[in-house]
Short mmCIF file of C-alpha atoms and ligand atoms in Angstrom, two decimals:
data_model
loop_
_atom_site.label_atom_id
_atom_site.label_comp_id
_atom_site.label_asym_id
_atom_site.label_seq_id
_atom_site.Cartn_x
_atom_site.Cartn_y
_atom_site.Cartn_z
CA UNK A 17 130.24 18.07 277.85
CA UNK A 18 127.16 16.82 276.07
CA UNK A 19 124.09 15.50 277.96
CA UNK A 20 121.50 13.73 275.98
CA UNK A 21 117.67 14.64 277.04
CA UNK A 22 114.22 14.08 276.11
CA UNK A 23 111.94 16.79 275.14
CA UNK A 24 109.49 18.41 272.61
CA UNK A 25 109.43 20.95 270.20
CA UNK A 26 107.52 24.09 271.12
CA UNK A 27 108.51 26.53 268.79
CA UNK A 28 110.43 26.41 265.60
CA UNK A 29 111.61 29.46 263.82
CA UNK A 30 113.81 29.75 260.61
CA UNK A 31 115.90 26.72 261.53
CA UNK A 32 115.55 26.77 264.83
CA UNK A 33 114.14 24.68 267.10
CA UNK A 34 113.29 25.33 270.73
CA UNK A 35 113.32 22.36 272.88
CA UNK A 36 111.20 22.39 276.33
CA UNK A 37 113.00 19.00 278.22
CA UNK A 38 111.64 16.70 281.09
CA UNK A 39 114.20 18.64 283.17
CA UNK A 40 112.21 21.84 282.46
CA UNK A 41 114.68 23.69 280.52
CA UNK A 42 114.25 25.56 277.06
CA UNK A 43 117.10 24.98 274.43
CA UNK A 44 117.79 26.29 271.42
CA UNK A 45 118.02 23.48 269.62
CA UNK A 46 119.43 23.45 265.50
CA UNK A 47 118.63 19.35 263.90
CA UNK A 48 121.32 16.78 263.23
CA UNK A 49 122.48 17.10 259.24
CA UNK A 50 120.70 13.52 258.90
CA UNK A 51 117.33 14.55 259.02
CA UNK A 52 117.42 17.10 255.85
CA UNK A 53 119.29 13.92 254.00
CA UNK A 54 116.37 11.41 254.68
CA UNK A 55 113.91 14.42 254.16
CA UNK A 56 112.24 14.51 257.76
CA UNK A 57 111.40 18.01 259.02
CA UNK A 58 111.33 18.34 262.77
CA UNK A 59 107.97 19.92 263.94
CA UNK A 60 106.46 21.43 266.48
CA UNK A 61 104.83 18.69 269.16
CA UNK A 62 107.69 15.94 267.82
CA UNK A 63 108.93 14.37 270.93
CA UNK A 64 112.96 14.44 270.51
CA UNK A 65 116.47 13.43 272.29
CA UNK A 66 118.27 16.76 272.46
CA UNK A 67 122.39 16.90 272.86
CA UNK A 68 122.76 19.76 275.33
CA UNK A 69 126.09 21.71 275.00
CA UNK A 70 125.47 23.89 277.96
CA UNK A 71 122.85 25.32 279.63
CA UNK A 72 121.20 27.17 276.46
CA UNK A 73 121.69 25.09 273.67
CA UNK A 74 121.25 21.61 271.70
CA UNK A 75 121.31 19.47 269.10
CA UNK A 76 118.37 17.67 268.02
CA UNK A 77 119.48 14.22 267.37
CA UNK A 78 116.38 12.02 268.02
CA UNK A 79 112.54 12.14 267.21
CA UNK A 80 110.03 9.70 268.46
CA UNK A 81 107.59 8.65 265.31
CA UNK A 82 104.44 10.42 265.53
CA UNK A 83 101.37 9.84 266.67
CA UNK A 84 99.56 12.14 264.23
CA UNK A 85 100.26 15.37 262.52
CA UNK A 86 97.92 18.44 262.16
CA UNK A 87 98.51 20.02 258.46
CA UNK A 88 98.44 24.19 258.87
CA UNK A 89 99.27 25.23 261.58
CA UNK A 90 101.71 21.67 261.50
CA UNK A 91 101.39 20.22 264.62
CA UNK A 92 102.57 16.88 265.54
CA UNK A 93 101.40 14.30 268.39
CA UNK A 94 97.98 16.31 268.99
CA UNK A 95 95.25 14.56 271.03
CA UNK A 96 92.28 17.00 270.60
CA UNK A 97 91.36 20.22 269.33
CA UNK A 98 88.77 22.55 270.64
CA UNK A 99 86.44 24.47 268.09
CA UNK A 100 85.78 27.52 269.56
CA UNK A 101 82.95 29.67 268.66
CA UNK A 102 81.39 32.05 270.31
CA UNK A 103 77.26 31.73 271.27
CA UNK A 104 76.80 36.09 270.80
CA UNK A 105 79.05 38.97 269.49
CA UNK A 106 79.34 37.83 266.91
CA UNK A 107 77.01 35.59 266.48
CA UNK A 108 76.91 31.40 266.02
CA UNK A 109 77.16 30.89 262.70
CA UNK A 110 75.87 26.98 262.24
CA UNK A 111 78.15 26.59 259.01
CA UNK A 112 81.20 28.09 260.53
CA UNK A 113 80.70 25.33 262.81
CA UNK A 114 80.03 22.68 260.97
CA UNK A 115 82.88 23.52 258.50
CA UNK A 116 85.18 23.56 261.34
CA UNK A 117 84.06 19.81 262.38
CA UNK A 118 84.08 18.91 259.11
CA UNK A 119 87.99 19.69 259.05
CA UNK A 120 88.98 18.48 262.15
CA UNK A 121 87.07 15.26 261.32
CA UNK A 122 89.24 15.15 258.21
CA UNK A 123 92.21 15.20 260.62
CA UNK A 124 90.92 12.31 262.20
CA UNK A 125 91.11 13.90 265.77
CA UNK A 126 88.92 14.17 268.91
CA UNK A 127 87.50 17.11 269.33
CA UNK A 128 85.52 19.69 271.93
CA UNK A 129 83.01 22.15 270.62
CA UNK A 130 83.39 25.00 273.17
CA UNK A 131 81.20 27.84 272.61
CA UNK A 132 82.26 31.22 274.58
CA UNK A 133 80.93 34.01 275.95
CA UNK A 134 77.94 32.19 277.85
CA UNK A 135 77.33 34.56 280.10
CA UNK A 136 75.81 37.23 277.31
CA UNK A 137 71.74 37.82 277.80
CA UNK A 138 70.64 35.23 275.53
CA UNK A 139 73.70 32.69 274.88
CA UNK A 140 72.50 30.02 277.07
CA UNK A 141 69.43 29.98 274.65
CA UNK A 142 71.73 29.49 272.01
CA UNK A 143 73.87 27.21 273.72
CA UNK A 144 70.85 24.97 274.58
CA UNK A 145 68.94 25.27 270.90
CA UNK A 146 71.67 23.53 269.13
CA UNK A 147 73.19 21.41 271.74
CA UNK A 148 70.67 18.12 270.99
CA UNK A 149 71.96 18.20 267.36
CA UNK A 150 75.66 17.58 267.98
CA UNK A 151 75.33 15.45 271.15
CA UNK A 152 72.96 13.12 268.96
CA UNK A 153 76.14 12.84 266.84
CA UNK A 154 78.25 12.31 270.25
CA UNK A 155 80.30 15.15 270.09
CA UNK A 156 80.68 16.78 273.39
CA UNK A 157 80.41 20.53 274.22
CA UNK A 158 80.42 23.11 276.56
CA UNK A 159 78.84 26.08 277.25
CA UNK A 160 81.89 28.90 278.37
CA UNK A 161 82.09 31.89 279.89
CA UNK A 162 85.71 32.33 281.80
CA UNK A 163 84.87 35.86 282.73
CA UNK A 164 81.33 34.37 284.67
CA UNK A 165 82.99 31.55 285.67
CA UNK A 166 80.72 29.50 283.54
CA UNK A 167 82.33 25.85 282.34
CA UNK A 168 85.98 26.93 283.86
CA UNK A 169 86.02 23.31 285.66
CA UNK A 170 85.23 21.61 282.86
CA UNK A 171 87.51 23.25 280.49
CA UNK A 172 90.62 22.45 282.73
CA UNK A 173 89.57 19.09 283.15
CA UNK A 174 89.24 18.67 279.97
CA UNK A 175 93.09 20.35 279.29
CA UNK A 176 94.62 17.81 281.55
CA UNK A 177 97.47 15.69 280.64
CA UNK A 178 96.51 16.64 276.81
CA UNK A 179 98.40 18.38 274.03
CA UNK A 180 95.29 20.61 272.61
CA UNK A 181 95.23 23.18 269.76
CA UNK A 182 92.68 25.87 269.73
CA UNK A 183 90.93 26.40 266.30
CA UNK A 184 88.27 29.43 265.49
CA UNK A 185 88.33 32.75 264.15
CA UNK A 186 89.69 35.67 265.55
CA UNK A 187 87.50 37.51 268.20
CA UNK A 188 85.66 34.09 269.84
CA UNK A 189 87.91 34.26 273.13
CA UNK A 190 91.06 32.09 272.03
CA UNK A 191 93.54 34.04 273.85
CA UNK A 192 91.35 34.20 276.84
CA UNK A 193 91.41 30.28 276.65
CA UNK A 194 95.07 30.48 276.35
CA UNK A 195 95.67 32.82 279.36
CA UNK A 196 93.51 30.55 281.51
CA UNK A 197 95.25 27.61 280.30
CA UNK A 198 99.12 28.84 280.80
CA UNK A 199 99.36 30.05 284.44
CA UNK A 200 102.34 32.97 283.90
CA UNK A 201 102.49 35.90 281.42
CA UNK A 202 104.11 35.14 278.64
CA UNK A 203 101.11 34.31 276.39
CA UNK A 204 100.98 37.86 275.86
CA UNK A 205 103.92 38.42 274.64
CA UNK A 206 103.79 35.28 272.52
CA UNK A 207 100.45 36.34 270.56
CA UNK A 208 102.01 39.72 270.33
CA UNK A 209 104.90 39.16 268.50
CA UNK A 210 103.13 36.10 266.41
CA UNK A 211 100.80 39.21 265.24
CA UNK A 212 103.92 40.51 264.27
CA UNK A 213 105.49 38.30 262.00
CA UNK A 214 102.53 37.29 260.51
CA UNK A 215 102.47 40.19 258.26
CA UNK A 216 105.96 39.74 257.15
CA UNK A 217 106.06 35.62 256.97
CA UNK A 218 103.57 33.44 254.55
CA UNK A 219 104.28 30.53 257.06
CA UNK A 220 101.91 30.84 260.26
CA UNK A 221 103.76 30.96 263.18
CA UNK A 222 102.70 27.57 265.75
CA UNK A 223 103.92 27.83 269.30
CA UNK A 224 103.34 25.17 272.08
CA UNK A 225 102.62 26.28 275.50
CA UNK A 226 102.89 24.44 278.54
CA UNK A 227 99.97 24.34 280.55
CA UNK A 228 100.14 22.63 284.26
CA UNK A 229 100.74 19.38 283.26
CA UNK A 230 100.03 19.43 278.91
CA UNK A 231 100.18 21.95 276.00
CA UNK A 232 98.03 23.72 274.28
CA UNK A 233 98.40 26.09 270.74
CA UNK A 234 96.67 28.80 269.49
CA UNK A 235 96.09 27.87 265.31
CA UNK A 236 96.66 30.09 263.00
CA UNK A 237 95.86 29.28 260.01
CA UNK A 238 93.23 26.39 260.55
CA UNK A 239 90.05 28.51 259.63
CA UNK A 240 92.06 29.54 256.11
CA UNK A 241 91.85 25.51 255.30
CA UNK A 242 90.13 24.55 252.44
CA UNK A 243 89.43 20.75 251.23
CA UNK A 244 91.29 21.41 248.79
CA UNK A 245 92.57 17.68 248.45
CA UNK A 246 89.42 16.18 248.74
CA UNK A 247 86.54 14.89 245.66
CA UNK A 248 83.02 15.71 246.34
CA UNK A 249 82.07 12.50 247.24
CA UNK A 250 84.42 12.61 250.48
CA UNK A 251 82.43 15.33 251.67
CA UNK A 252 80.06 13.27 253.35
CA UNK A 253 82.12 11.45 255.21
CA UNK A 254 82.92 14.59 257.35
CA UNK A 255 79.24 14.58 258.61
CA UNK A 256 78.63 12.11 260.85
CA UNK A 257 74.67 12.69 260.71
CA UNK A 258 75.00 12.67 256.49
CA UNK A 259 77.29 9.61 256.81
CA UNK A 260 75.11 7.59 259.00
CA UNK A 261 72.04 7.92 256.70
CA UNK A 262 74.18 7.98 253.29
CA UNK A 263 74.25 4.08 252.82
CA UNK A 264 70.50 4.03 252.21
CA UNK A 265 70.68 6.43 249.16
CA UNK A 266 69.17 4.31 245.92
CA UNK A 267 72.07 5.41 243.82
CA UNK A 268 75.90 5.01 244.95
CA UNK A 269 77.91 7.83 244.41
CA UNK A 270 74.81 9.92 245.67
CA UNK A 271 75.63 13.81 246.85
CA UNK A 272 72.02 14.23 248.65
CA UNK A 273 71.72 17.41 245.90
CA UNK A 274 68.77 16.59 243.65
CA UNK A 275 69.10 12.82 243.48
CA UNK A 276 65.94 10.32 243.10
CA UNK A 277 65.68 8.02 246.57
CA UNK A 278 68.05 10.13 248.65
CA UNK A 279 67.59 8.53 252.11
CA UNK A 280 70.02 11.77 253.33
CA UNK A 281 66.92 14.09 251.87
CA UNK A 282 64.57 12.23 253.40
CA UNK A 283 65.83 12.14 256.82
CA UNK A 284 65.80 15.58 256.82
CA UNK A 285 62.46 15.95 255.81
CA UNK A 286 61.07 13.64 258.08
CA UNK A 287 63.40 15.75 260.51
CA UNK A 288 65.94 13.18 261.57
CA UNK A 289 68.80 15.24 260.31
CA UNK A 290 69.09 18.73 261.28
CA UNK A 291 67.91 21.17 258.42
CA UNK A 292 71.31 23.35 259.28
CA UNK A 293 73.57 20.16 259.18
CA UNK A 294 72.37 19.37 255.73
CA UNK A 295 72.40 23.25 254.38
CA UNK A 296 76.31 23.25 256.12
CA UNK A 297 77.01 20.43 254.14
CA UNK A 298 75.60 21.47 250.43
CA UNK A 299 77.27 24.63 250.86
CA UNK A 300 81.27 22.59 252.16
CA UNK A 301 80.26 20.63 248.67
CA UNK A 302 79.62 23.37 246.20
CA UNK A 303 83.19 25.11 247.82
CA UNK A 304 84.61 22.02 246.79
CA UNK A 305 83.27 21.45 243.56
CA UNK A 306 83.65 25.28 242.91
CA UNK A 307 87.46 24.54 243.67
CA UNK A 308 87.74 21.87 241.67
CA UNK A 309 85.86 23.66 238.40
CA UNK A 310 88.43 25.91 238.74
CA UNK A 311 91.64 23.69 238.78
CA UNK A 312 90.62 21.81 235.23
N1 GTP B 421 81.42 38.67 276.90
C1 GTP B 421 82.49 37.89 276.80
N2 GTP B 421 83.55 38.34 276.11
C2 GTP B 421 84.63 37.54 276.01
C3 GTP B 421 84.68 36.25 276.59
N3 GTP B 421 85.88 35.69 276.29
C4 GTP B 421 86.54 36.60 275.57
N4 GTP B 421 85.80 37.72 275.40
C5 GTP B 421 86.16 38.96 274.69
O1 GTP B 421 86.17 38.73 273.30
C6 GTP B 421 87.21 39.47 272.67
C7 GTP B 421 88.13 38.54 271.91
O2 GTP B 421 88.79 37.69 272.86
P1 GTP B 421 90.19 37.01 272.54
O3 GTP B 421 90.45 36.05 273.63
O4 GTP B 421 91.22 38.04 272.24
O5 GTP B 421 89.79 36.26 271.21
P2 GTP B 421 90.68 35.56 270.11
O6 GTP B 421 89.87 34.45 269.59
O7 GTP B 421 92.01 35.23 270.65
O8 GTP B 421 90.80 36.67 269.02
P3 GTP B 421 92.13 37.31 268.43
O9 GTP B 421 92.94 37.77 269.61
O10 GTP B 421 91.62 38.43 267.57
O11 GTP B 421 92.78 36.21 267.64
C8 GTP B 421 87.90 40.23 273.80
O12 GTP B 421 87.38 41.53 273.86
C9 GTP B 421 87.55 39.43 275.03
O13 GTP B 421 87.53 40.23 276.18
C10 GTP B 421 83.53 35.81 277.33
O14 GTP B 421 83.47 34.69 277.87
N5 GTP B 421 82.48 36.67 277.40
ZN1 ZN B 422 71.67 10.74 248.93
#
């Protein structure tokens, strides 16, 4: 007998797709011939009607359209993604951050700057340096520390009812996130064997976990991406301090390098715009113009 269900995608692996359902079971789950003929990929986060045949398996017959889609790690139907950073060991690095805004921004999504390891002698000083320069740009963030209990409300607040995907490089505290998000074990186990095939598979490995009542994904792969797509003069428009001021530049088409009348310049010496933000953003433009030397 065949029961239809709804569900989503957590995990998809060499054809496979596993299928957590609103009844709260896990199927193994191959996709209707169909989809390959019109070209549509199921992906991790799509919202699908599975065919159960039995108690272990499915077919996926269905998927909702999506809301958005995250390129590398692909993720569909995200509503936020936290850049994680940590304040100490190793230290904030202002363009890491900024880079990482700069491609979530690119993704159009909301985002949460969380910055780890709080509790470190010094961090909060850290923590409280650079936090006027992104809240003037309204991004929201949060000082963390799961092992001090510092921000641990917050965080899970801020996890509720959400499908969230973790972004940073290795070492910040993702996994700890992770743990704290999924109540149960199996995190372990996941990031264990994703460690695994990463050495033998080009594609990253993206798994969904279910947190109390959302999901949340660790993202490999993110910090590799390059704006490789973009011109120069979309650069700016990943800056929401550089944007903001950009209109008022004497020549259109401006890059706030060396330009005559660059209001973008000029708000940073008069110390409206944050010396860091503007280094963060010559140095994203000369990647990209560096990349795009070398394609012609
Ligand atoms: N001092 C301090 N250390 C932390 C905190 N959170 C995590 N760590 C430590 O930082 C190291 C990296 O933490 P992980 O959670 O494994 O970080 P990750 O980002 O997942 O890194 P990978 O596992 O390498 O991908 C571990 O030794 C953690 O114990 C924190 O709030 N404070
Ligand atoms: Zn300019």
């Amino acid at each position: 007998m065949r029961i239809r269900m709804r569900g989503k995608i957590v995990r998809a692996v060499s054809g496979f797709y596993y299928v957590q359902t609103d009844a709260g079971t896990t199927l193994q789950c191959r996709a209707r011939g169909i989809f390959k003929k019109r070209g549509i990929k199921p992906l991790v986060g799509d919202q699908v009607d599975v065919e159960a045949q039995g108690t272990q398996e499915g077919v996926i017959v269905e998927i909702a359209p999506r809301v958005n889609k995250l390129e590398r790690p692909s993720i569909a139907n995200v509503d936020q993604v936290f850049v994680v950073l940590s304040l100490l060991e190793p230290e904030l690095s202002l363009y890491q951050l900024d880079k990482m805004i700069a491609m979530v921004e690119e993704q159009n999504l909301p985002l949460l700057l969380v910055l780890t390891k709080a509790e470190l002698p010094g961090a909060i000083e850290v923590f409280q340096r650079i936090e006027p320069i992104y809240r003037a740009m309204q991004y929201e963030l949060i000082a963390l520390s799961l092992r001090a209990g510092i921000g641990n409300d917050t965080l899970a607040a801020r996890l509720k009812n959400k499908t969230t995907v973790l972004a940073g490089l290795s070492g910040v505290g993702k996994s700890t996130i992770l743990r704290f998000a999924v109540p149960g074990a199996d995190v372990a186990v996941g990031s264990i064997s994703e460690k695994g095939l990463r050495g033998k598979h080009t594609t990253t490995f993206v798994e969904l976990y279910q947190t109390e009542d959302g999901f949340i994904a660790d993202s490999p792969g993110f910090s590799q991406y390059s704006f490789e797509a973009l011109e120069p003069e979309q650069i700016q428009y990943l800056f929401r301090d550089i944007k903001a001021e950009a209109d008022q530049c004497v020549f259109r088409g401006c890059l706030h390098e060396t330009e005559d009348g660059c209001a973008v310049r000029r708000a940073r010496d008069e110390g409206r715009l944050a010396a860091t933000r503007y280094t963060s953003y010559r140095q994203v433009l000369h990647e990209v113009k560096d990349a795009k030397n070398r394609r012609y």
